Short mmCIF file of N, CA and C in Angstrom, two decimals:
data_model
loop_
_atom_site.label_atom_id
_atom_site.label_comp_id
_atom_site.label_asym_id
_atom_site.label_seq_id
_atom_site.Cartn_x
_atom_site.Cartn_y
_atom_site.Cartn_z
N MET M 1 37.06 -10.99 26.64
CA MET M 1 38.11 -11.49 25.78
C MET M 1 37.98 -10.84 24.41
N ALA M 2 39.09 -10.38 23.88
CA ALA M 2 39.09 -9.69 22.59
C ALA M 2 38.83 -10.68 21.46
N ARG M 3 38.21 -10.18 20.44
CA ARG M 3 37.92 -10.98 19.25
C ARG M 3 39.23 -11.24 18.51
N THR M 4 39.36 -12.44 17.97
CA THR M 4 40.58 -12.74 17.21
C THR M 4 40.50 -12.09 15.84
N VAL M 5 41.66 -11.91 15.22
CA VAL M 5 41.71 -11.33 13.87
C VAL M 5 40.93 -12.22 12.90
N LYS M 6 41.07 -13.52 13.08
CA LYS M 6 40.37 -14.46 12.20
C LYS M 6 38.85 -14.30 12.36
N ALA M 7 38.37 -14.20 13.61
CA ALA M 7 36.94 -14.03 13.85
C ALA M 7 36.45 -12.69 13.30
N THR M 8 37.27 -11.64 13.43
CA THR M 8 36.91 -10.32 12.90
C THR M 8 36.81 -10.37 11.38
N LYS M 9 37.82 -11.02 10.76
CA LYS M 9 37.78 -11.14 9.29
C LYS M 9 36.55 -11.93 8.85
N GLN M 10 36.21 -12.96 9.61
CA GLN M 10 35.01 -13.76 9.29
C GLN M 10 33.75 -12.90 9.42
N GLY M 11 33.70 -12.07 10.46
CA GLY M 11 32.56 -11.17 10.65
C GLY M 11 32.45 -10.16 9.52
N LEU M 12 33.61 -9.62 9.10
CA LEU M 12 33.61 -8.67 7.97
C LEU M 12 33.20 -9.36 6.67
N LYS M 13 33.61 -10.60 6.52
CA LYS M 13 33.24 -11.36 5.34
C LYS M 13 31.72 -11.55 5.31
N GLU M 14 31.13 -11.85 6.48
CA GLU M 14 29.68 -12.00 6.57
C GLU M 14 28.97 -10.68 6.28
N ALA M 15 29.53 -9.56 6.76
CA ALA M 15 28.95 -8.24 6.48
C ALA M 15 28.98 -7.95 4.98
N ASN M 16 30.11 -8.27 4.35
CA ASN M 16 30.22 -8.08 2.89
C ASN M 16 29.24 -8.97 2.15
N SER M 17 29.02 -10.16 2.65
CA SER M 17 28.05 -11.07 2.05
C SER M 17 26.64 -10.50 2.16
N LEU M 18 26.34 -9.88 3.32
CA LEU M 18 25.03 -9.23 3.48
C LEU M 18 24.87 -8.07 2.50
N VAL M 19 25.96 -7.32 2.29
CA VAL M 19 25.93 -6.19 1.35
C VAL M 19 25.66 -6.72 -0.06
N ASP M 20 26.36 -7.79 -0.44
CA ASP M 20 26.15 -8.36 -1.77
C ASP M 20 24.72 -8.86 -1.94
N SER M 21 24.19 -9.48 -0.90
CA SER M 21 22.80 -9.96 -0.96
C SER M 21 21.83 -8.79 -1.11
N LEU M 22 22.07 -7.71 -0.37
CA LEU M 22 21.20 -6.54 -0.45
C LEU M 22 21.27 -5.92 -1.85
N LYS M 23 22.47 -5.78 -2.38
CA LYS M 23 22.62 -5.22 -3.73
C LYS M 23 21.86 -6.06 -4.75
N GLU M 24 21.98 -7.37 -4.64
CA GLU M 24 21.29 -8.26 -5.56
C GLU M 24 19.77 -8.15 -5.40
N LEU M 25 19.30 -8.07 -4.16
CA LEU M 25 17.87 -7.94 -3.89
C LEU M 25 17.33 -6.64 -4.49
N VAL M 26 18.05 -5.53 -4.25
CA VAL M 26 17.61 -4.23 -4.78
C VAL M 26 17.56 -4.29 -6.30
N TRP M 27 18.61 -4.84 -6.91
CA TRP M 27 18.68 -4.91 -8.37
C TRP M 27 17.52 -5.76 -8.92
N MET M 28 17.26 -6.91 -8.30
CA MET M 28 16.19 -7.79 -8.77
C MET M 28 14.82 -7.11 -8.61
N ASP M 29 14.62 -6.44 -7.46
CA ASP M 29 13.35 -5.74 -7.25
C ASP M 29 13.18 -4.61 -8.25
N LEU M 30 14.24 -3.83 -8.46
CA LEU M 30 14.16 -2.73 -9.43
C LEU M 30 13.83 -3.25 -10.82
N LYS M 31 14.51 -4.33 -11.20
CA LYS M 31 14.30 -4.91 -12.52
C LYS M 31 12.85 -5.41 -12.66
N LYS M 32 12.38 -6.13 -11.63
CA LYS M 32 11.02 -6.68 -11.67
C LYS M 32 10.00 -5.55 -11.75
N HIS M 33 10.14 -4.56 -10.89
CA HIS M 33 9.17 -3.46 -10.87
C HIS M 33 9.27 -2.62 -12.14
N TYR M 34 10.48 -2.43 -12.65
CA TYR M 34 10.63 -1.64 -13.87
C TYR M 34 10.01 -2.37 -15.05
N ASN M 35 10.22 -3.69 -15.13
CA ASN M 35 9.63 -4.46 -16.22
C ASN M 35 8.10 -4.37 -16.18
N GLY M 36 7.53 -4.46 -14.98
CA GLY M 36 6.08 -4.32 -14.83
C GLY M 36 5.62 -2.93 -15.23
N PHE M 37 6.37 -1.92 -14.80
CA PHE M 37 6.05 -0.53 -15.14
C PHE M 37 6.09 -0.34 -16.65
N GLU M 38 7.16 -0.82 -17.26
CA GLU M 38 7.34 -0.66 -18.70
C GLU M 38 6.19 -1.33 -19.46
N GLU M 39 5.81 -2.52 -19.04
CA GLU M 39 4.73 -3.25 -19.69
C GLU M 39 3.40 -2.51 -19.54
N MET M 40 3.12 -2.02 -18.32
CA MET M 40 1.84 -1.32 -18.08
C MET M 40 1.77 0.00 -18.84
N ILE M 41 2.87 0.77 -18.86
CA ILE M 41 2.83 2.08 -19.51
C ILE M 41 2.75 1.90 -21.02
N HIS M 42 3.44 0.90 -21.56
CA HIS M 42 3.37 0.61 -22.99
C HIS M 42 1.96 0.15 -23.35
N SER M 43 1.38 -0.69 -22.52
CA SER M 43 0.03 -1.19 -22.73
C SER M 43 -0.97 -0.05 -22.74
N ARG M 44 -0.76 0.93 -21.86
CA ARG M 44 -1.66 2.09 -21.77
C ARG M 44 -1.76 2.78 -23.12
N VAL M 45 -0.63 3.01 -23.75
CA VAL M 45 -0.63 3.70 -25.04
C VAL M 45 -1.13 2.77 -26.14
N LYS M 46 -0.68 1.52 -26.13
CA LYS M 46 -1.04 0.57 -27.17
C LYS M 46 -2.55 0.34 -27.21
N GLU M 47 -3.17 0.18 -26.04
CA GLU M 47 -4.62 -0.05 -26.00
C GLU M 47 -5.40 1.16 -26.52
N SER M 48 -4.82 2.34 -26.44
CA SER M 48 -5.49 3.57 -26.84
C SER M 48 -5.24 3.92 -28.30
N GLU M 49 -4.14 3.44 -28.81
CA GLU M 49 -3.64 3.85 -30.12
C GLU M 49 -4.68 3.72 -31.24
N GLU M 50 -5.23 2.54 -31.42
CA GLU M 50 -6.16 2.29 -32.53
C GLU M 50 -7.42 3.15 -32.40
N THR M 51 -7.96 3.24 -31.20
CA THR M 51 -9.17 4.04 -30.98
C THR M 51 -8.91 5.51 -31.28
N ILE M 52 -7.76 6.02 -30.85
CA ILE M 52 -7.44 7.44 -31.08
C ILE M 52 -7.26 7.71 -32.57
N LEU M 53 -6.56 6.82 -33.27
CA LEU M 53 -6.38 7.00 -34.71
C LEU M 53 -7.72 6.95 -35.45
N ASP M 54 -8.57 5.99 -35.08
CA ASP M 54 -9.91 5.88 -35.70
C ASP M 54 -10.73 7.14 -35.42
N ALA M 55 -10.65 7.65 -34.20
CA ALA M 55 -11.39 8.85 -33.84
C ALA M 55 -10.90 10.05 -34.65
N THR M 56 -9.60 10.14 -34.84
CA THR M 56 -9.03 11.25 -35.62
C THR M 56 -9.52 11.18 -37.07
N LYS M 57 -9.49 9.98 -37.65
CA LYS M 57 -9.96 9.81 -39.03
C LYS M 57 -11.45 10.16 -39.13
N ALA M 58 -12.23 9.71 -38.16
CA ALA M 58 -13.67 9.97 -38.18
C ALA M 58 -13.95 11.47 -38.04
N LYS M 59 -13.20 12.16 -37.19
CA LYS M 59 -13.38 13.62 -37.03
C LYS M 59 -13.06 14.33 -38.35
N LEU M 60 -12.00 13.89 -39.03
CA LEU M 60 -11.67 14.49 -40.32
C LEU M 60 -12.78 14.26 -41.33
N ALA M 61 -13.37 13.07 -41.31
CA ALA M 61 -14.49 12.77 -42.22
C ALA M 61 -15.69 13.68 -41.90
N ILE M 62 -15.94 13.91 -40.62
CA ILE M 62 -17.04 14.80 -40.22
C ILE M 62 -16.79 16.21 -40.74
N VAL M 63 -15.56 16.68 -40.57
CA VAL M 63 -15.21 18.03 -41.03
C VAL M 63 -15.37 18.12 -42.55
N ALA M 64 -14.93 17.08 -43.25
CA ALA M 64 -15.10 17.07 -44.72
C ALA M 64 -16.58 17.08 -45.08
N GLY M 65 -17.38 16.30 -44.35
CA GLY M 65 -18.83 16.28 -44.59
C GLY M 65 -19.46 17.64 -44.35
N ILE M 66 -19.02 18.33 -43.33
CA ILE M 66 -19.54 19.67 -43.02
C ILE M 66 -19.20 20.63 -44.16
N SER M 67 -17.99 20.51 -44.67
CA SER M 67 -17.57 21.39 -45.76
C SER M 67 -18.46 21.17 -47.00
N VAL M 68 -18.75 19.91 -47.31
CA VAL M 68 -19.63 19.60 -48.44
C VAL M 68 -21.03 20.14 -48.18
N MET M 69 -21.51 19.96 -46.95
CA MET M 69 -22.85 20.43 -46.61
C MET M 69 -22.94 21.95 -46.70
N ARG M 70 -21.90 22.64 -46.32
CA ARG M 70 -21.88 24.11 -46.39
C ARG M 70 -22.00 24.57 -47.85
N LYS M 71 -21.25 23.89 -48.74
CA LYS M 71 -21.32 24.23 -50.17
C LYS M 71 -22.72 23.93 -50.71
N ASP M 72 -23.28 22.76 -50.30
CA ASP M 72 -24.64 22.41 -50.74
C ASP M 72 -25.64 23.47 -50.26
N PHE M 73 -25.46 23.94 -49.04
CA PHE M 73 -26.37 24.95 -48.49
C PHE M 73 -26.25 26.26 -49.28
N GLU M 74 -25.03 26.68 -49.60
CA GLU M 74 -24.83 27.91 -50.38
C GLU M 74 -25.49 27.78 -51.75
N ARG M 75 -25.38 26.60 -52.38
CA ARG M 75 -26.03 26.36 -53.68
C ARG M 75 -27.54 26.46 -53.55
N ALA M 76 -28.06 25.82 -52.46
CA ALA M 76 -29.51 25.85 -52.25
C ALA M 76 -30.00 27.27 -52.02
N GLN M 77 -29.23 28.08 -51.31
CA GLN M 77 -29.60 29.48 -51.06
C GLN M 77 -29.66 30.27 -52.38
N ARG M 78 -28.63 30.05 -53.20
CA ARG M 78 -28.60 30.77 -54.49
C ARG M 78 -29.80 30.35 -55.36
N LYS M 79 -30.06 29.05 -55.36
CA LYS M 79 -31.17 28.52 -56.16
C LYS M 79 -32.50 29.09 -55.66
N PHE M 80 -32.64 29.15 -54.31
CA PHE M 80 -33.88 29.68 -53.74
C PHE M 80 -34.04 31.17 -54.08
N SER M 81 -32.93 31.92 -54.05
CA SER M 81 -33.03 33.35 -54.34
C SER M 81 -33.46 33.59 -55.79
N ARG M 82 -33.17 32.61 -56.68
CA ARG M 82 -33.61 32.75 -58.07
C ARG M 82 -35.05 32.26 -58.26
N SER M 83 -35.38 31.12 -57.58
CA SER M 83 -36.68 30.51 -57.85
C SER M 83 -37.75 30.83 -56.82
N ASN M 84 -37.37 31.20 -55.64
CA ASN M 84 -38.30 31.43 -54.53
C ASN M 84 -39.20 30.23 -54.28
N ASP M 85 -38.67 29.02 -54.57
CA ASP M 85 -39.44 27.79 -54.36
C ASP M 85 -39.23 27.34 -52.91
N VAL M 86 -40.21 27.70 -52.06
CA VAL M 86 -40.13 27.42 -50.63
C VAL M 86 -40.16 25.92 -50.37
N GLU M 87 -40.95 25.21 -51.12
CA GLU M 87 -41.08 23.76 -50.93
C GLU M 87 -39.76 23.04 -51.22
N GLU M 88 -39.10 23.45 -52.26
CA GLU M 88 -37.80 22.86 -52.60
C GLU M 88 -36.78 23.16 -51.51
N LEU M 89 -36.77 24.39 -50.98
CA LEU M 89 -35.85 24.76 -49.90
C LEU M 89 -36.17 23.97 -48.63
N ARG M 90 -37.47 23.81 -48.34
CA ARG M 90 -37.88 23.05 -47.15
C ARG M 90 -37.39 21.60 -47.26
N THR M 91 -37.53 20.99 -48.42
CA THR M 91 -37.08 19.61 -48.64
C THR M 91 -35.57 19.53 -48.43
N PHE M 92 -34.87 20.51 -49.01
CA PHE M 92 -33.41 20.54 -48.84
C PHE M 92 -33.04 20.68 -47.37
N MET M 93 -33.73 21.58 -46.65
CA MET M 93 -33.40 21.82 -45.24
C MET M 93 -33.69 20.59 -44.38
N ARG M 94 -34.75 19.84 -44.70
CA ARG M 94 -35.03 18.59 -43.97
C ARG M 94 -33.92 17.57 -44.22
N ASP M 95 -33.50 17.50 -45.47
CA ASP M 95 -32.39 16.59 -45.80
C ASP M 95 -31.12 17.03 -45.06
N MET M 96 -30.89 18.34 -45.04
CA MET M 96 -29.72 18.91 -44.34
C MET M 96 -29.81 18.59 -42.84
N ALA M 97 -30.99 18.72 -42.25
CA ALA M 97 -31.17 18.42 -40.82
C ALA M 97 -30.85 16.95 -40.55
N GLY M 98 -31.27 16.06 -41.43
CA GLY M 98 -30.98 14.62 -41.28
C GLY M 98 -29.48 14.35 -41.36
N ARG M 99 -28.82 15.02 -42.30
CA ARG M 99 -27.36 14.86 -42.45
C ARG M 99 -26.63 15.40 -41.21
N ILE M 100 -27.09 16.54 -40.71
CA ILE M 100 -26.47 17.11 -39.49
C ILE M 100 -26.67 16.15 -38.32
N GLN M 101 -27.86 15.57 -38.20
CA GLN M 101 -28.13 14.63 -37.11
C GLN M 101 -27.21 13.41 -37.21
N ARG M 102 -26.99 12.90 -38.44
CA ARG M 102 -26.09 11.74 -38.62
C ARG M 102 -24.65 12.10 -38.23
N LEU M 103 -24.23 13.33 -38.56
CA LEU M 103 -22.88 13.78 -38.16
C LEU M 103 -22.77 13.88 -36.65
N ARG M 104 -23.83 14.39 -36.00
CA ARG M 104 -23.83 14.48 -34.53
C ARG M 104 -23.72 13.10 -33.90
N GLU M 105 -24.49 12.16 -34.42
CA GLU M 105 -24.46 10.78 -33.91
C GLU M 105 -23.07 10.16 -34.10
N ALA M 106 -22.48 10.44 -35.27
CA ALA M 106 -21.12 9.93 -35.52
C ALA M 106 -20.14 10.55 -34.53
N ASN M 107 -20.30 11.85 -34.27
CA ASN M 107 -19.42 12.52 -33.31
C ASN M 107 -19.63 11.95 -31.90
N ASN M 108 -20.87 11.65 -31.53
CA ASN M 108 -21.13 11.06 -30.21
C ASN M 108 -20.48 9.68 -30.08
N ARG M 109 -20.49 8.90 -31.16
CA ARG M 109 -19.81 7.59 -31.12
C ARG M 109 -18.30 7.77 -30.93
N ILE M 110 -17.76 8.80 -31.57
CA ILE M 110 -16.32 9.09 -31.42
C ILE M 110 -16.03 9.46 -29.97
N VAL M 111 -16.87 10.33 -29.42
CA VAL M 111 -16.68 10.76 -28.02
C VAL M 111 -16.77 9.56 -27.08
N ASP M 112 -17.74 8.67 -27.33
CA ASP M 112 -17.88 7.48 -26.50
C ASP M 112 -16.63 6.59 -26.59
N SER M 113 -16.10 6.44 -27.81
CA SER M 113 -14.90 5.61 -27.95
C SER M 113 -13.71 6.24 -27.24
N LEU M 114 -13.62 7.56 -27.28
CA LEU M 114 -12.53 8.25 -26.58
C LEU M 114 -12.70 8.16 -25.06
N HIS M 115 -13.95 8.15 -24.60
CA HIS M 115 -14.19 7.97 -23.16
C HIS M 115 -13.70 6.60 -22.71
N SER M 116 -13.88 5.60 -23.57
CA SER M 116 -13.38 4.26 -23.20
C SER M 116 -11.86 4.26 -23.08
N VAL M 117 -11.18 5.06 -23.90
CA VAL M 117 -9.72 5.17 -23.82
C VAL M 117 -9.32 5.87 -22.52
N LEU M 118 -10.07 6.93 -22.20
CA LEU M 118 -9.73 7.69 -21.00
C LEU M 118 -10.03 6.93 -19.71
N ASN M 119 -10.91 5.95 -19.79
CA ASN M 119 -11.30 5.21 -18.59
C ASN M 119 -10.80 3.77 -18.60
N LEU M 120 -9.64 3.56 -19.19
CA LEU M 120 -9.05 2.22 -19.16
C LEU M 120 -8.71 1.84 -17.73
N ASN M 121 -8.34 0.57 -17.52
CA ASN M 121 -8.05 0.08 -16.17
C ASN M 121 -7.09 0.98 -15.41
N LEU M 122 -5.97 1.31 -16.01
CA LEU M 122 -4.98 2.16 -15.33
C LEU M 122 -4.59 3.32 -16.24
N THR M 123 -4.66 4.53 -15.71
CA THR M 123 -4.16 5.67 -16.45
C THR M 123 -2.64 5.69 -16.31
N ALA M 124 -1.97 6.50 -17.09
CA ALA M 124 -0.51 6.60 -17.01
C ALA M 124 -0.10 7.08 -15.61
N ILE M 125 -0.87 8.00 -15.04
CA ILE M 125 -0.55 8.49 -13.69
C ILE M 125 -0.66 7.35 -12.69
N GLU M 126 -1.72 6.53 -12.83
CA GLU M 126 -1.89 5.40 -11.90
C GLU M 126 -0.77 4.37 -12.07
N VAL M 127 -0.29 4.20 -13.30
CA VAL M 127 0.83 3.28 -13.55
C VAL M 127 2.06 3.77 -12.79
N VAL M 128 2.34 5.08 -12.89
CA VAL M 128 3.49 5.66 -12.19
C VAL M 128 3.31 5.53 -10.67
N GLU M 129 2.11 5.81 -10.19
CA GLU M 129 1.85 5.69 -8.74
C GLU M 129 2.04 4.26 -8.26
N LYS M 130 1.59 3.29 -9.05
CA LYS M 130 1.75 1.88 -8.68
C LYS M 130 3.22 1.51 -8.64
N PHE M 131 3.99 1.96 -9.63
CA PHE M 131 5.43 1.71 -9.68
C PHE M 131 6.11 2.27 -8.43
N ALA M 132 5.78 3.52 -8.08
CA ALA M 132 6.37 4.15 -6.90
C ALA M 132 5.98 3.41 -5.62
N SER M 133 4.72 2.99 -5.56
CA SER M 133 4.25 2.25 -4.39
C SER M 133 4.96 0.90 -4.26
N ASP M 134 5.13 0.21 -5.39
CA ASP M 134 5.84 -1.08 -5.37
C ASP M 134 7.28 -0.90 -4.89
N LEU M 135 7.92 0.17 -5.37
CA LEU M 135 9.30 0.45 -4.94
C LEU M 135 9.35 0.76 -3.44
N GLN M 136 8.34 1.50 -2.96
CA GLN M 136 8.30 1.85 -1.53
C GLN M 136 8.17 0.60 -0.67
N ARG M 137 7.30 -0.34 -1.12
CA ARG M 137 7.15 -1.60 -0.36
C ARG M 137 8.46 -2.38 -0.36
N SER M 138 9.13 -2.43 -1.50
CA SER M 138 10.41 -3.14 -1.57
C SER M 138 11.45 -2.45 -0.70
N ALA M 139 11.40 -1.13 -0.64
CA ALA M 139 12.37 -0.38 0.15
C ALA M 139 12.30 -0.78 1.62
N GLY M 140 11.12 -1.17 2.09
CA GLY M 140 10.99 -1.64 3.48
C GLY M 140 11.87 -2.86 3.72
N THR M 141 11.88 -3.78 2.76
CA THR M 141 12.74 -4.96 2.86
C THR M 141 14.20 -4.55 2.78
N TRP M 142 14.51 -3.63 1.88
CA TRP M 142 15.89 -3.18 1.74
C TRP M 142 16.38 -2.55 3.04
N GLU M 143 15.53 -1.75 3.68
CA GLU M 143 15.91 -1.11 4.94
C GLU M 143 16.18 -2.16 6.02
N ARG M 144 15.34 -3.18 6.07
CA ARG M 144 15.54 -4.25 7.06
C ARG M 144 16.90 -4.93 6.83
N ASN M 145 17.22 -5.19 5.58
CA ASN M 145 18.52 -5.81 5.28
C ASN M 145 19.67 -4.84 5.60
N GLY M 146 19.47 -3.55 5.34
CA GLY M 146 20.48 -2.56 5.69
C GLY M 146 20.72 -2.52 7.18
N ARG M 147 19.63 -2.67 7.96
CA ARG M 147 19.74 -2.70 9.42
C ARG M 147 20.59 -3.90 9.86
N GLU M 148 20.40 -5.05 9.20
CA GLU M 148 21.20 -6.24 9.53
C GLU M 148 22.68 -5.99 9.27
N ILE M 149 22.98 -5.28 8.19
CA ILE M 149 24.38 -4.94 7.88
C ILE M 149 24.95 -4.05 8.98
N ASP M 150 24.20 -3.01 9.35
CA ASP M 150 24.66 -2.11 10.42
C ASP M 150 24.86 -2.87 11.73
N GLU M 151 23.94 -3.78 12.04
CA GLU M 151 24.07 -4.56 13.28
C GLU M 151 25.31 -5.45 13.25
N SER M 152 25.61 -6.04 12.09
CA SER M 152 26.80 -6.90 12.02
C SER M 152 28.08 -6.07 12.16
N ILE M 153 28.07 -4.85 11.60
CA ILE M 153 29.24 -3.97 11.75
C ILE M 153 29.36 -3.50 13.20
N LEU M 154 28.22 -3.14 13.81
CA LEU M 154 28.22 -2.72 15.20
C LEU M 154 28.77 -3.82 16.10
N GLU M 155 28.38 -5.03 15.80
CA GLU M 155 28.85 -6.18 16.59
C GLU M 155 30.37 -6.33 16.50
N LEU M 156 30.93 -5.98 15.35
CA LEU M 156 32.39 -6.09 15.16
C LEU M 156 33.13 -4.92 15.82
N CYS M 157 32.44 -3.81 16.07
CA CYS M 157 33.07 -2.63 16.67
C CYS M 157 32.90 -2.69 18.19
N ASP M 158 33.69 -3.50 18.84
CA ASP M 158 33.62 -3.67 20.29
C ASP M 158 34.39 -2.54 20.95
N GLU M 159 33.67 -1.60 21.59
CA GLU M 159 34.30 -0.45 22.23
C GLU M 159 34.66 -0.71 23.69
N ASN M 160 34.29 -1.87 24.20
CA ASN M 160 34.58 -2.18 25.61
C ASN M 160 36.05 -2.52 25.79
N GLU M 161 36.49 -2.25 27.02
CA GLU M 161 37.87 -2.64 27.35
C GLU M 161 37.96 -4.16 27.30
N PRO M 162 39.11 -4.67 26.88
CA PRO M 162 39.26 -6.12 26.90
C PRO M 162 39.11 -6.64 28.33
N THR M 163 38.41 -7.72 28.49
CA THR M 163 38.21 -8.30 29.83
C THR M 163 39.55 -8.69 30.45
N ASP M 164 40.52 -9.03 29.62
CA ASP M 164 41.84 -9.39 30.14
C ASP M 164 42.46 -8.21 30.89
N LEU M 165 42.27 -6.96 30.37
CA LEU M 165 42.81 -5.78 31.04
C LEU M 165 42.13 -5.58 32.39
N VAL M 166 40.79 -5.71 32.40
CA VAL M 166 40.04 -5.56 33.64
C VAL M 166 40.50 -6.62 34.65
N GLU M 167 40.64 -7.86 34.18
CA GLU M 167 41.07 -8.96 35.06
C GLU M 167 42.47 -8.71 35.60
N LEU M 168 43.37 -8.18 34.75
CA LEU M 168 44.74 -7.88 35.19
C LEU M 168 44.73 -6.82 36.29
N GLU M 169 43.94 -5.75 36.08
CA GLU M 169 43.86 -4.70 37.11
C GLU M 169 43.31 -5.27 38.41
N GLN M 170 42.28 -6.10 38.32
CA GLN M 170 41.69 -6.71 39.51
C GLN M 170 42.71 -7.62 40.20
N PHE M 171 43.48 -8.35 39.43
CA PHE M 171 44.51 -9.22 40.01
C PHE M 171 45.54 -8.40 40.76
N ILE M 172 45.96 -7.26 40.14
CA ILE M 172 46.96 -6.38 40.77
C ILE M 172 46.38 -5.81 42.07
N VAL M 173 45.11 -5.41 42.06
CA VAL M 173 44.47 -4.87 43.26
C VAL M 173 44.43 -5.94 44.34
N LYS M 174 44.07 -7.18 43.99
CA LYS M 174 43.99 -8.27 44.96
C LYS M 174 45.37 -8.57 45.56
N GLN M 175 46.40 -8.39 44.78
CA GLN M 175 47.75 -8.65 45.26
C GLN M 175 48.24 -7.52 46.17
N GLY M 176 47.44 -6.42 46.23
CA GLY M 176 47.80 -5.34 47.13
C GLY M 176 48.61 -4.24 46.47
N TYR M 177 48.69 -4.22 45.18
CA TYR M 177 49.49 -3.20 44.49
C TYR M 177 48.65 -2.05 43.92
N ALA M 178 47.42 -1.89 44.39
CA ALA M 178 46.52 -0.84 43.90
C ALA M 178 47.13 0.55 44.04
N PRO M 179 47.79 0.87 45.19
CA PRO M 179 48.36 2.23 45.31
C PRO M 179 49.39 2.51 44.21
N LEU M 180 50.10 1.50 43.78
CA LEU M 180 51.08 1.73 42.72
C LEU M 180 50.39 2.06 41.39
N LEU M 181 49.23 1.41 41.16
CA LEU M 181 48.47 1.70 39.94
C LEU M 181 47.98 3.15 39.96
N GLU M 182 47.52 3.60 41.15
CA GLU M 182 47.01 4.96 41.27
C GLU M 182 48.13 5.96 41.04
N ASP M 183 49.33 5.68 41.56
CA ASP M 183 50.45 6.58 41.34
C ASP M 183 50.78 6.69 39.85
N SER M 184 50.70 5.57 39.12
CA SER M 184 51.04 5.62 37.69
C SER M 184 49.97 6.41 36.92
N HIS M 185 48.71 6.36 37.40
CA HIS M 185 47.66 7.17 36.76
C HIS M 185 47.92 8.66 37.01
N HIS M 186 48.30 9.00 38.25
CA HIS M 186 48.55 10.43 38.59
C HIS M 186 49.76 10.97 37.84
N SER M 187 50.80 10.17 37.78
CA SER M 187 52.02 10.68 37.11
C SER M 187 51.78 10.82 35.61
N SER M 188 50.97 9.93 35.01
CA SER M 188 50.71 10.06 33.57
C SER M 188 49.80 11.25 33.30
N SER M 189 48.85 11.56 34.24
CA SER M 189 47.99 12.72 34.06
C SER M 189 48.77 14.01 34.32
N ASP M 190 49.82 13.96 35.21
CA ASP M 190 50.66 15.14 35.43
C ASP M 190 51.47 15.44 34.17
N GLU M 191 51.91 14.35 33.52
CA GLU M 191 52.71 14.54 32.29
C GLU M 191 51.83 15.14 31.18
N ASP M 192 50.53 14.75 31.17
CA ASP M 192 49.62 15.28 30.15
C ASP M 192 49.38 16.76 30.34
N ALA M 193 49.40 17.27 31.63
CA ALA M 193 49.13 18.68 31.92
C ALA M 193 50.34 19.48 31.63
#
């Protein structure tokens, strides 16, 4: 039996409802995952910001200290060339070695702080990978809903002959008029040729 127009319209209405539900689901998932992505990527930079700025300032201070030490060393060299006081130069060089060691230690602390930035919970690449993975998992649900839409449309596309037509032909055959049906098939196929 053929589907009624009302039943077909109802089926199409249900298919459209499934489409609207899928669109809403995709939009909500995208929004949720994007908000999480945005928060994580912003956090990545924010957590690093203060440490990086402090490290930059500290490196500049080290460079300034080196510049002062270089001038002090040039002065000590000139003074030594005039006085040849080895003991005074030795004292200066020990002081210089201590200052260099303090600068090295300061630089090591900077490097350690930068390592903590580089080894935070999630790198920017990992944030992007997590976002893509979350979208992929959601896409599985979207595909399942898309399949339901296709199935509902397939259900509405009945390609079978109406049972009423089959029953009518069977009734005609039972009544003994089958040869007449065959003649009408032959004459219509002759007209087609």
